Amino acid sequence: MSETTEAHGLTNPEGGFPPPEALAAAANVGPDVYDRAAADRVGFWEEAARRLDWAQPWDQALDWSNPPFAKWFVGGKLNVAVNCVDRHVDAGHGDQVAYHWIGEPGDTRTLTYAQLKDEVCKAANALVELGVQAGDRVAIYLPMIPEAVVAMLACARIGAVHMVVFGGFSPDALASRITDADAKVVITADGGYRRGAPSALKPNVDEALTKTEGVRSVLVVRRTETDVEWTEGRDVWWHELVDRQPAEHEAEAFDAEHPLYIMYTSGTTAKPKGILHTTGGYLTQVSYSHWAVFDIKPDTDVFWTAADVGWVTGHSYIVYGPLSNRTTSVMYEGTPETPHRGRWWEIVQEYGVTVLYTAPTTIRTFMKWGEDVPAGFDLSSLRLLGSVGEPINPEAWLWYHTHIGGGRCPIVDTWWQTETGAHMITPLPAVTTLKPGSAQRPLPGIAASVVDEEGKPIEPGATGYLVLTEPWPAMLRTIWGDDDRYVDTYWSRYGQGVYFAGDGAKLDEDGDIWLLGRVDDVMNVSGHRISTTEVESALVSHPTVAEAAVVGATDPTTGQGIVAFVILRGDAVDSGEDLVKTLRQHVRKEIGPIASPRQIMVVAELPKTRSGKIMRRLLRDVAENRELGDVTTLTDSSVMELISSKLPSSA
Ligand code: 6R9
């Protein structure tokens, strides 16, 4: 924790970053919260659940009589859409902006809570007209436009289960998800804007539907005005069906354990897992964590989760968390470099964004572009920053803190998963003295531990596996249609009631948790366990490196050899062998000789999923000279061709 690095001219102070006084004085949550939650964990979550409107109170807060199948708020009933929209309108906040939406080409839309309510009611009526009933599955394959939020809430309102598929996924990926979830309706658009051009969606749906049966209707939003093929009797325009519906819809309250949505996460190899979330517990934890971790002030904050709704982060922190807390949010359709590299900072300046939440990969991209870009904008409205998706290396943390946060904004590094539904390990901005690179402590009400192979808690200073030792309200309830796989994947490794997260973690002397990436990203070099994250972090701490991806490739002598792919910063010169030597030495110095990469390759891009996770599996294929595996979940599949063509050894 004491390391101070000269790289990028940023320093990492010995004592960490204490909470800013003004923020702490006015914070939603103070230091007492941890003891309160520890004294009565379930009672703490009941208190959090009372932040919502229940049509019928629960009889039992937690039923854990049949682990790992949890039931929260048993007997309680509520409607998620009413909690996210109607109750704010009823309380006189109808004119408050729910979303400042910004299209990539520069078009904008403002949606107040009252307007959102009307749209959601109309869409709910439209789905009913299409024959959708409570419990039916509806696939949503949309760009980042307001209709994505409206469609999700309309489903929630009528008790239909939404299943959002990221717009960058292929027809095959869409088809297999539709089949697995047995969706009856698909909601899509003609296309969306990405990198300055319309990118088609409807043709992908048409193709997907040749590979799966059971879809009766396709509801199509017009966004790009591109021509689309039309299947009469199946396809319906959103503006024709939804716009003519009445803006009134009587919402029914659903059981706390009624399914809310399915979200597929890619497994490493096997078929994607449909993670099932339910109603009451999910909304409770998402709402509480959004309010506590981002210190949300509904009357003054402008909150921006710069992510896609096709990722769980979008579900929990673009839609359900912010709306349940009556937040004003920014929603942006496009990519950060369109039409210029200052687009995000222009948005922060124009809308006065106060809280920004994004992924380390994006922060490293901004580092690569240089601090002069954000320096050209007024970012003084920002008061708090968040990070999610991957371990954030200290360099990127410090850069974000200095060049985006102006040195005054705390950064909450939030560890969680599609499966956990909401934040699990995270600092609290008014309480925690921040350590760059560490997610630090479990959220109040969450029980976590770092254990060894046998499941015994490790000593401070050691490395092990992150586990969750008590059920939590927003936990997944099962894998859709596959209870056995649910039990096997998450709950079998350490026995009953212990959730295996699949992430490596280190405990420091203060008991703070440092996430080390997925366990399958741990390399074994001559019997030493080295995390890819550690080596990546060391590489990125060198002034010439913007981003790094590290994989372990089979090695005849050492078991695995470390292969690194690096992207240089904009102003760095690729001096060939000299640079490679310098970087090797740098890693040696930072971690030790054992971590020195066998091979270092300078590349222009890295293969990433939409949530910003590097697909190391594909890099491993390259490093081991294999045929590439499935590339359908990449944002840009041409990246792999570029990388392969650069490889001297892959010929
Ligand atoms: C929300 C989300 C989950 C995996 C998780 C871990 C990694 C997410 C992190 C983090 C370190 C953080 N991860 N946040 N690692 N620090 N703050 O990303 O969900 O797409 O399901 O991924 O992401 O490896 O296990 P999901």
XYZ file of C-alpha atoms and ligand atoms in Angstrom:
677
model
C 0.000 0.000 0.000
C 2.942 2.275 0.483
C 4.245 2.176 -3.052
C 4.748 5.499 -4.660
C 5.322 5.416 -8.337
C 6.821 7.964 -10.614
C 4.800 6.714 -13.569
C 2.512 9.320 -15.082
C 3.654 11.675 -12.324
C 1.035 10.392 -9.899
C 1.599 9.515 -6.290
C -0.126 7.005 -4.106
C 0.020 8.419 -0.578
C 0.942 6.131 2.290
C -2.162 6.833 4.349
C -4.679 6.408 1.524
C -7.387 8.898 0.600
C -9.702 9.835 3.504
C -13.311 10.899 2.770
C -13.682 14.595 1.898
C -15.091 16.408 4.933
C -17.973 18.142 3.200
C -19.136 14.901 1.629
C -18.860 13.038 4.924
C -20.822 15.711 6.779
C -23.806 15.436 4.434
C -23.581 11.744 3.572
C -26.519 9.340 3.408
C -24.583 6.701 5.314
C -22.080 7.180 8.141
C -19.576 4.956 9.944
C -22.130 3.478 12.352
C -23.749 1.497 9.544
C -21.340 -1.448 9.719
C -22.015 -2.225 13.359
C -25.730 -1.784 12.926
C -25.792 -4.182 9.996
C -23.566 -6.706 11.757
C -25.746 -6.681 14.879
C -28.846 -7.759 12.953
C -28.050 -8.584 9.344
C -31.502 -9.666 8.237
C -33.128 -6.847 10.196
C -30.812 -4.443 8.393
C -32.129 -5.668 5.043
C -35.701 -5.382 6.277
C -34.997 -1.754 7.063
C -33.589 -1.340 3.530
C -36.676 -3.034 2.058
C -38.867 -0.469 3.811
C -37.360 2.188 1.553
C -39.685 0.671 -1.097
C -43.489 0.723 -1.355
C -45.013 -2.670 -0.630
C -48.630 -3.468 -1.513
C -48.459 -6.199 1.082
C -45.788 -6.554 3.780
C -43.750 -9.758 4.104
C -44.309 -12.383 6.796
C -40.762 -13.689 6.847
C -37.662 -11.709 5.831
C -35.507 -14.670 4.810
C -36.305 -18.311 4.214
C -32.998 -20.197 3.978
C -34.450 -23.554 4.965
C -33.505 -25.115 1.636
C -30.052 -23.758 0.728
C -28.896 -22.632 -1.774
C -32.459 -21.740 -2.780
C -33.207 -18.506 -0.939
C -36.486 -16.677 -0.514
C -36.470 -13.076 0.657
C -39.441 -11.116 1.987
C -41.720 -14.133 1.824
C -45.389 -13.233 1.444
C -44.634 -9.631 0.481
C -46.018 -8.120 -2.714
C -44.919 -5.117 -4.755
C -44.706 -3.800 -8.280
C -41.241 -2.828 -9.480
C -42.436 -0.286 -12.069
C -44.643 1.429 -9.502
C -41.649 1.692 -7.189
C -39.454 3.068 -9.955
C -41.896 5.504 -11.511
C -45.483 5.902 -10.257
C -44.716 6.570 -6.633
C -42.446 9.494 -7.514
C -45.108 10.999 -9.768
C -47.724 10.493 -7.041
C -45.449 12.273 -4.573
C -45.352 15.364 -6.790
C -42.096 14.765 -8.676
C -43.619 14.171 -12.104
C -41.693 17.077 -13.610
C -38.313 15.856 -12.445
C -36.098 14.569 -15.244
C -35.594 10.812 -15.090
C -33.248 10.684 -18.089
C -31.285 13.153 -20.116
C -30.818 10.926 -23.122
C -28.135 11.733 -25.694
C -28.004 9.996 -29.040
C -24.667 9.434 -30.686
C -25.435 11.687 -33.672
C -26.224 14.511 -31.234
C -30.012 14.233 -30.986
C -31.355 14.417 -27.441
C -34.472 13.509 -25.497
C -35.546 14.488 -22.019
C -37.856 12.156 -20.159
C -39.501 13.329 -16.963
C -40.884 10.871 -14.445
C -44.426 11.755 -15.596
C -43.520 11.119 -19.232
C -41.748 7.909 -18.321
C -44.861 6.751 -16.489
C -47.010 7.374 -19.566
C -44.567 5.563 -21.830
C -44.292 2.581 -19.517
C -48.076 2.300 -19.181
C -48.526 2.459 -22.956
C -45.870 -0.155 -23.551
C -47.388 -2.365 -20.848
C -50.772 -2.121 -22.577
C -49.110 -2.918 -25.905
C -47.487 -6.058 -24.511
C -50.832 -7.147 -23.107
C -52.358 -6.626 -26.556
C -49.655 -8.893 -27.965
C -50.829 -11.541 -25.528
C -47.953 -11.297 -23.065
C -48.890 -12.524 -19.608
C -47.219 -12.518 -16.217
C -44.358 -15.016 -16.229
C -43.862 -14.958 -20.032
C -40.365 -14.154 -21.265
C -39.718 -11.147 -23.493
C -36.385 -10.714 -25.280
C -35.099 -7.145 -25.581
C -32.450 -6.482 -28.225
C -32.159 -2.719 -28.439
C -29.551 0.002 -28.679
C -29.096 2.444 -25.791
C -32.296 4.366 -26.399
C -35.031 5.289 -23.889
C -37.264 2.521 -25.260
C -34.854 -0.005 -23.722
C -35.721 1.302 -20.249
C -39.396 1.638 -21.119
C -39.507 -1.944 -22.403
C -37.855 -3.322 -19.273
C -40.216 -1.445 -16.975
C -43.244 -2.400 -19.062
C -42.331 -6.052 -18.610
C -41.816 -5.567 -14.882
C -45.145 -3.772 -14.659
C -47.102 -6.716 -16.050
C -44.930 -9.366 -14.411
C -43.327 -10.536 -17.661
C -39.691 -11.620 -17.367
C -37.326 -9.579 -19.490
C -34.206 -10.968 -21.035
C -32.024 -8.229 -22.458
C -29.460 -9.276 -25.024
C -26.643 -6.824 -25.746
C -27.093 -5.281 -29.210
C -23.564 -6.250 -30.217
C -24.297 -9.956 -29.954
C -24.619 -12.074 -33.061
C -27.794 -13.698 -34.411
C -26.538 -17.046 -33.095
C -26.019 -15.709 -29.594
C -29.477 -14.121 -29.699
C -31.111 -17.291 -31.016
C -29.613 -19.538 -28.356
C -30.754 -17.170 -25.603
C -34.264 -16.941 -27.041
C -34.431 -20.723 -27.204
C -33.116 -21.230 -23.692
C -35.501 -18.681 -22.191
C -38.366 -19.689 -24.495
C -39.196 -16.043 -25.248
C -42.500 -15.264 -26.940
C -41.826 -11.689 -28.012
C -38.713 -9.838 -29.168
C -38.413 -6.068 -28.815
C -35.817 -4.595 -31.144
C -35.055 -1.585 -33.374
C -34.197 -1.111 -37.007
C -30.718 -0.221 -35.746
C -28.652 1.991 -33.473
C -25.722 4.359 -33.865
C -22.179 3.224 -33.171
C -18.974 4.971 -34.152
C -20.773 7.475 -36.297
C -22.814 5.074 -38.413
C -26.118 3.217 -38.130
C -25.595 -0.383 -37.200
C -28.439 -2.731 -38.036
C -30.283 -4.828 -35.465
C -33.495 -6.020 -37.115
C -31.677 -8.193 -39.713
C -29.987 -10.016 -36.813
C -33.376 -10.724 -35.276
C -34.697 -11.967 -38.614
C -31.747 -14.302 -38.911
C -31.969 -15.431 -35.284
C -35.637 -16.297 -35.733
C -34.786 -18.749 -38.503
C -32.874 -20.678 -35.836
C -35.397 -20.715 -33.033
C -39.115 -21.292 -32.703
C -41.805 -19.900 -30.465
C -41.481 -16.160 -31.058
C -44.912 -14.821 -32.022
C -44.240 -11.108 -32.283
C -41.388 -8.747 -33.010
C -41.906 -5.192 -31.824
C -39.646 -2.807 -33.739
C -38.575 0.682 -32.658
C -37.671 3.037 -35.473
C -34.324 4.607 -34.689
C -32.069 4.791 -37.736
C -34.758 4.869 -40.459
C -32.898 2.198 -42.386
C -34.945 -0.172 -44.536
C -35.894 -3.427 -42.893
C -37.481 -6.631 -44.102
C -40.951 -7.170 -42.735
C -42.753 -10.366 -41.808
C -46.480 -9.631 -41.872
C -48.376 -10.945 -38.917
C -45.225 -11.187 -36.816
C -43.539 -7.766 -37.006
C -45.133 -4.656 -35.531
C -43.789 -1.096 -35.392
C -43.452 0.275 -31.857
C -44.800 3.677 -32.954
C -47.883 2.079 -34.450
C -48.726 -0.234 -31.573
C -47.440 1.562 -28.474
C -48.318 5.145 -29.369
C -52.027 4.427 -29.724
C -52.336 2.787 -26.299
C -53.907 4.515 -23.308
C -51.422 6.010 -20.833
C -53.233 4.393 -17.942
C -52.455 0.949 -16.726
C -53.521 -0.574 -13.440
C -50.448 -2.270 -12.014
C -50.779 -5.532 -10.171
C -48.526 -6.247 -7.199
C -46.388 -9.368 -7.605
C -44.947 -11.763 -5.117
C -41.508 -10.782 -3.786
C -40.103 -13.933 -5.391
C -41.797 -13.404 -8.772
C -39.124 -13.588 -11.530
C -38.044 -10.139 -12.733
C -35.423 -10.884 -15.339
C -32.971 -13.323 -16.837
C -29.530 -12.134 -17.858
C -27.165 -14.453 -19.665
C -23.513 -14.445 -18.740
C -20.940 -16.142 -20.863
C -19.372 -19.099 -19.202
C -15.785 -19.728 -20.208
C -16.635 -22.549 -22.569
C -20.021 -24.136 -21.919
C -23.331 -22.630 -22.969
C -24.242 -19.287 -21.390
C -25.956 -19.333 -18.033
C -29.334 -17.632 -17.640
C -29.024 -15.865 -14.304
C -32.452 -15.426 -12.711
C -33.295 -12.435 -10.540
C -36.538 -11.928 -8.668
C -38.515 -8.950 -7.491
C -38.379 -7.837 -3.853
C -34.870 -8.758 -2.743
C -33.280 -7.567 -5.968
C -34.918 -4.153 -5.850
C -34.140 -3.786 -2.146
C -30.395 -4.278 -2.503
C -30.027 -2.480 -5.816
C -31.876 0.515 -4.428
C -30.039 0.558 -1.114
C -26.584 0.097 -2.649
C -27.167 2.786 -5.264
C -28.251 5.217 -2.545
C -25.515 4.325 -0.053
C -22.501 3.717 -2.287
C -23.105 6.655 -4.632
C -24.476 8.824 -1.792
C -27.374 9.762 -4.037
C -29.239 13.018 -3.423
C -32.386 12.810 -5.561
C -32.922 16.580 -5.724
C -29.468 17.600 -6.856
C -27.470 14.736 -8.318
C -27.038 14.032 -12.014
C -25.969 10.420 -12.151
C -24.324 8.720 -15.088
C -23.585 5.040 -15.419
C -21.667 5.013 -18.670
C -22.407 1.409 -19.575
C -24.826 -0.546 -21.735
C -28.224 -1.747 -20.494
C -27.253 -5.105 -21.998
C -24.854 -5.589 -19.071
C -26.012 -6.199 -15.496
C -24.476 -2.849 -14.567
C -27.013 -1.214 -16.847
C -29.907 -3.147 -15.312
C -28.997 -2.313 -11.733
C -27.425 1.126 -12.050
C -28.957 2.710 -15.158
C -32.483 1.442 -14.597
C -33.590 -0.070 -11.292
C -31.277 1.591 -8.749
C -31.481 5.157 -10.054
C -35.214 5.081 -10.755
C -36.114 3.517 -7.422
C -34.205 6.393 -5.786
C -35.829 9.085 -7.960
C -32.528 10.000 -9.540
C -31.916 12.141 -12.593
C -29.658 10.140 -14.909
C -27.732 10.672 -18.092
C -28.035 7.952 -20.714
C -25.726 8.020 -23.730
C -26.181 5.895 -26.830
C -22.757 5.882 -28.387
C -19.040 5.268 -28.072
C -16.623 7.586 -26.191
C -14.692 8.665 -29.288
C -17.626 9.695 -31.464
C -17.494 12.290 -32.904
C -14.394 13.182 -30.849
C -12.416 11.908 -27.883
C -13.813 14.517 -25.527
C -17.434 13.431 -25.979
C -17.921 12.143 -22.431
C -16.373 15.242 -20.864
C -18.530 17.439 -23.025
C -21.557 15.550 -21.661
C -20.357 15.900 -18.046
C -19.882 19.635 -18.604
C -23.159 20.215 -20.387
C -25.397 18.242 -18.015
C -23.481 18.935 -14.825
C -22.917 15.265 -14.059
C -22.146 14.810 -10.350
C -21.551 11.055 -10.119
C -19.891 9.026 -12.886
C -19.683 5.233 -12.918
C -17.659 3.345 -15.522
C -15.204 0.514 -16.167
C -11.390 0.410 -15.790
C -10.979 -0.507 -19.445
C -12.562 2.786 -20.472
C -10.446 4.695 -17.992
C -7.303 3.125 -19.474
C -8.466 4.101 -22.946
C -8.806 7.685 -21.744
C -5.303 7.458 -20.253
C -4.031 6.362 -23.630
C -5.634 9.383 -25.272
C -3.947 11.615 -22.699
C -5.050 13.989 -19.957
C -5.185 16.949 -22.319
C -8.538 15.727 -23.601
C -10.504 15.979 -20.314
C -8.475 19.073 -19.373
C -10.306 20.923 -22.131
C -13.637 20.657 -20.282
C -15.153 21.872 -17.036
C -15.559 18.779 -14.874
C -16.078 20.651 -11.616
C -19.640 19.328 -11.188
C -18.283 15.836 -10.426
C -18.241 14.884 -6.751
C -17.955 11.104 -6.787
C -16.608 8.474 -9.196
C -17.189 4.742 -9.491
C -15.452 1.792 -11.102
C -16.803 -1.643 -12.021
C -16.099 -4.683 -14.152
C -12.484 -5.548 -13.500
C -9.842 -4.910 -10.897
C -8.744 -1.312 -11.337
C -4.981 -1.043 -11.335
C -3.613 1.709 -9.069
C -2.266 3.667 -12.043
C -5.670 3.935 -13.645
C -7.246 4.702 -10.265
C -4.824 7.586 -9.665
C -5.275 8.906 -13.181
C -9.076 8.827 -12.817
C -8.829 10.488 -9.409
C -6.488 13.228 -10.631
C -7.538 13.972 -14.178
C -11.276 13.312 -13.997
C -12.009 13.808 -10.304
C -9.760 16.843 -9.956
C -8.219 15.213 -6.895
C -11.382 15.881 -4.869
C -13.769 13.008 -5.760
C -13.679 9.698 -3.908
C -13.671 6.610 -6.143
C -15.850 3.679 -5.178
C -14.387 0.492 -6.633
C -17.418 -1.782 -6.616
C -16.960 -5.541 -6.875
C -20.050 -7.524 -7.814
C -21.360 -9.886 -10.510
C -24.359 -10.597 -12.693
C -25.064 -13.300 -10.132
C -24.923 -11.013 -7.102
C -27.285 -8.491 -8.732
C -25.882 -5.530 -6.808
C -22.712 -4.177 -5.171
C -21.078 -6.586 -2.706
C -17.548 -5.407 -1.910
C -17.070 -1.662 -2.047
C -15.896 1.344 -0.114
C -18.480 3.774 1.261
C -17.543 7.281 0.143
C -18.121 8.997 3.495
C -16.585 6.265 5.607
C -13.724 4.493 3.878
C -10.168 5.741 3.566
C -9.540 4.661 0.008
C -6.694 2.489 -1.199
C -6.244 2.647 -4.975
C -6.807 -0.818 -6.418
C -8.763 -2.315 -3.526
C -12.535 -2.776 -3.304
C -11.874 -3.000 0.444
C -14.920 -4.109 2.476
C -18.205 -5.949 2.114
C -21.234 -3.701 1.800
C -23.074 -3.466 5.152
C -25.310 -6.522 5.414
C -23.023 -8.662 3.238
C -20.905 -11.480 4.623
C -17.746 -12.303 2.661
C -14.499 -14.062 3.359
C -11.255 -14.993 1.608
C -10.455 -18.676 1.983
C -7.820 -21.205 0.962
C -8.274 -24.405 -1.091
C -9.907 -26.125 1.889
C -12.251 -23.264 2.612
C -10.404 -22.015 5.699
C -10.165 -18.228 6.093
C -6.694 -17.038 5.147
C -4.332 -14.883 7.193
C -3.829 -11.202 6.372
C -1.205 -10.884 3.679
C -2.165 -14.153 1.999
C -4.001 -14.874 -1.246
C -7.064 -17.082 -1.690
C -10.583 -17.211 -3.075
C -13.450 -14.847 -2.433
C -16.565 -16.481 -0.975
C -19.885 -15.148 0.270
C -20.932 -16.823 3.459
C -24.532 -15.682 3.954
C -27.393 -15.263 1.476
C -28.080 -11.701 0.303
C -31.285 -10.111 -1.022
C -30.194 -9.544 -4.654
C -28.603 -12.973 -5.095
C -29.458 -14.999 -8.156
C -32.162 -17.541 -7.375
C -31.053 -20.159 -9.888
C -29.781 -20.672 -13.416
C -32.839 -20.580 -15.631
C -34.082 -24.125 -16.160
C -31.048 -25.704 -14.535
C -31.110 -25.916 -10.731
C -28.370 -28.565 -10.756
C -25.971 -26.344 -12.626
C -26.784 -23.550 -10.153
C -25.837 -25.755 -7.225
C -22.732 -27.176 -8.956
C -21.346 -23.903 -10.259
C -21.674 -21.735 -7.188
C -22.408 -23.738 -4.064
C -20.546 -27.028 -4.252
C -16.906 -26.130 -3.892
C -16.919 -25.329 -0.163
C -20.084 -27.056 0.934
C -23.532 -25.914 1.851
C -24.315 -22.253 2.098
C -20.967 -20.956 0.840
C -21.051 -19.151 -2.501
C -17.916 -19.497 -4.616
C -17.486 -16.297 -6.625
C -14.750 -17.544 -8.954
C -12.476 -14.596 -8.132
C -9.081 -14.682 -6.495
C -8.491 -12.201 -3.689
C -5.813 -10.984 -1.334
C -6.312 -9.755 2.219
C -4.037 -6.992 3.426
C -2.908 -6.313 6.979
C -5.918 -4.066 7.596
C -8.288 -6.797 6.436
C -9.062 -4.988 3.184
C -9.900 -7.119 0.159
C -7.983 -6.805 -3.124
C -9.650 -8.623 -6.024
C -7.239 -10.421 -8.323
C -9.425 -11.346 -11.262
C -11.101 -14.596 -12.172
C -9.550 -17.721 -10.787
C -9.250 -19.060 -14.304
C -6.992 -16.042 -14.911
C -4.424 -17.305 -12.458
C -1.251 -18.573 -14.095
C 1.030 -21.210 -12.789
C 4.621 -20.509 -13.661
C 7.115 -23.023 -12.288
C 4.699 -23.743 -9.472
C 4.178 -20.105 -8.584
C 0.638 -18.805 -8.741
C 0.654 -15.447 -10.442
C -2.464 -13.515 -11.247
C -2.768 -12.010 -14.695
C -4.042 -8.849 -13.012
C -0.841 -8.363 -11.047
C 1.344 -8.571 -14.135
C -1.030 -6.351 -16.098
C -0.992 -3.823 -13.327
C 2.800 -3.812 -13.270
C 2.951 -3.281 -17.025
C 0.448 -0.457 -16.944
C 2.449 1.286 -14.224
C 5.190 1.839 -16.801
C 4.871 5.260 -18.456
C 4.861 3.875 -21.998
C 1.993 1.432 -21.464
C -1.676 2.331 -21.707
C -3.186 -1.099 -21.423
C -2.026 -4.671 -21.019
C -3.510 -8.147 -21.227
C -1.607 -11.098 -19.874
C -2.206 -14.811 -20.407
C -0.500 -17.990 -19.404
C 0.527 -20.091 -22.414
C 1.558 -23.705 -22.087
C 5.281 -23.920 -21.657
C 7.286 -27.150 -21.835
C 9.579 -26.190 -18.976
C 7.704 -23.878 -16.671
C 4.183 -25.284 -17.056
C 2.915 -21.941 -18.179
C 4.788 -18.999 -19.619
C 3.624 -15.419 -19.318
C 2.618 -13.808 -22.584
C 1.768 -10.109 -22.531
C -0.064 -8.019 -25.090
C 0.406 -4.294 -24.580
C -1.070 -1.148 -26.050
C 1.263 1.849 -25.879
C 0.260 5.308 -24.779
C -0.333 7.834 -27.531
C 3.049 9.533 -27.102
C 5.177 6.407 -26.578
C 7.577 5.084 -29.209
C 7.733 1.406 -30.056
C 11.474 0.818 -29.977
C 11.111 -2.904 -30.614
C 13.432 -5.176 -28.638
C 14.609 -2.315 -26.416
C 11.103 -1.611 -25.276
C 10.435 -5.276 -24.616
C 13.587 -5.456 -22.517
C 12.633 -2.360 -20.563
C 9.168 -3.686 -19.835
C 10.513 -7.067 -18.754
C 12.864 -5.355 -16.340
C 10.050 -3.215 -15.061
C 7.879 -6.230 -14.234
C 10.875 -7.906 -12.585
C 11.330 -4.883 -10.382
C 7.608 -4.541 -9.550
C 6.755 -8.176 -8.829
C 9.879 -10.278 -9.122
C 11.821 -12.220 -11.738
C 9.277 -15.048 -11.738
C 6.664 -12.695 -13.204
C 8.822 -11.492 -16.070
C 6.903 -12.165 -19.315
C 8.309 -14.748 -21.702
C 6.911 -12.761 -24.621
C 5.669 -9.175 -24.925
C 3.779 -8.059 -27.978
C 2.794 -4.520 -28.859
C -0.719 -4.445 -30.348
C -3.189 -1.757 -31.369
C -6.313 -3.221 -29.751
C -7.349 -5.921 -27.319
C -10.311 -8.270 -27.697
C -13.033 -7.208 -25.277
C -16.591 -7.994 -24.380
C -19.053 -5.159 -24.168
C -18.659 -4.973 -20.413
C -14.990 -4.273 -21.005
C -13.594 -7.596 -19.927
C -10.600 -8.735 -21.887
C -11.248 -12.111 -23.509
C -8.041 -13.758 -22.390
C -9.297 -17.070 -23.702
C -8.810 -15.769 -27.259
C -5.391 -14.352 -26.491
C -4.446 -17.722 -25.053
C -5.514 -19.285 -28.348
C -3.176 -16.895 -30.136
C -0.340 -17.406 -27.680
C -0.638 -21.158 -28.057
C -1.035 -21.075 -31.815
C -4.521 -22.545 -31.823
C -7.571 -21.934 -33.930
C -9.588 -19.150 -32.369
C -12.558 -20.199 -30.256
C -15.966 -18.545 -30.228
C -15.658 -14.821 -30.980
C -19.376 -14.006 -30.988
C -19.315 -12.039 -27.743
C -16.590 -9.637 -28.865
C -17.506 -6.022 -29.521
C -15.318 -6.101 -32.605
C -14.251 -9.442 -34.005
C -11.736 -7.983 -36.475
C -9.481 -7.187 -33.516
C -8.362 -10.793 -33.411
C -7.279 -10.845 -37.035
C -5.165 -7.766 -36.389
C -3.495 -9.345 -33.399
C -2.854 -12.690 -35.072
C -1.307 -11.007 -38.096
C 1.214 -9.206 -35.857
C 2.487 -12.365 -34.288
C 5.889 -13.476 -35.472
C 5.400 -16.926 -33.987
C 1.889 -17.626 -35.184
C 2.902 -18.181 -38.792
C -20.758 -6.147 -12.473
C -20.034 -7.103 -13.383
C -18.343 -10.217 -12.814
C -16.839 -10.354 -12.673
C -16.375 -10.614 -11.271
C -14.977 -10.064 -11.304
C -15.080 -8.863 -12.209
C -16.398 -6.839 -11.469
C -14.946 -5.805 -10.211
C -14.376 -7.008 -10.674
C -12.451 -6.558 -9.496
C -14.154 -4.963 -9.352
N -15.298 -7.612 -11.459
N -16.199 -5.739 -10.730
N -13.127 -7.380 -10.316
N -12.913 -5.393 -9.027
N -14.608 -3.790 -8.890
O -18.975 -6.789 -13.877
O -20.651 -8.301 -13.577
O -20.128 -8.976 -15.957
O -21.030 -10.638 -14.252
O -18.687 -9.815 -14.131
O -16.206 -9.124 -13.042
O -14.106 -10.990 -11.898
O -16.435 -11.991 -10.971
P -20.179 -9.461 -14.555
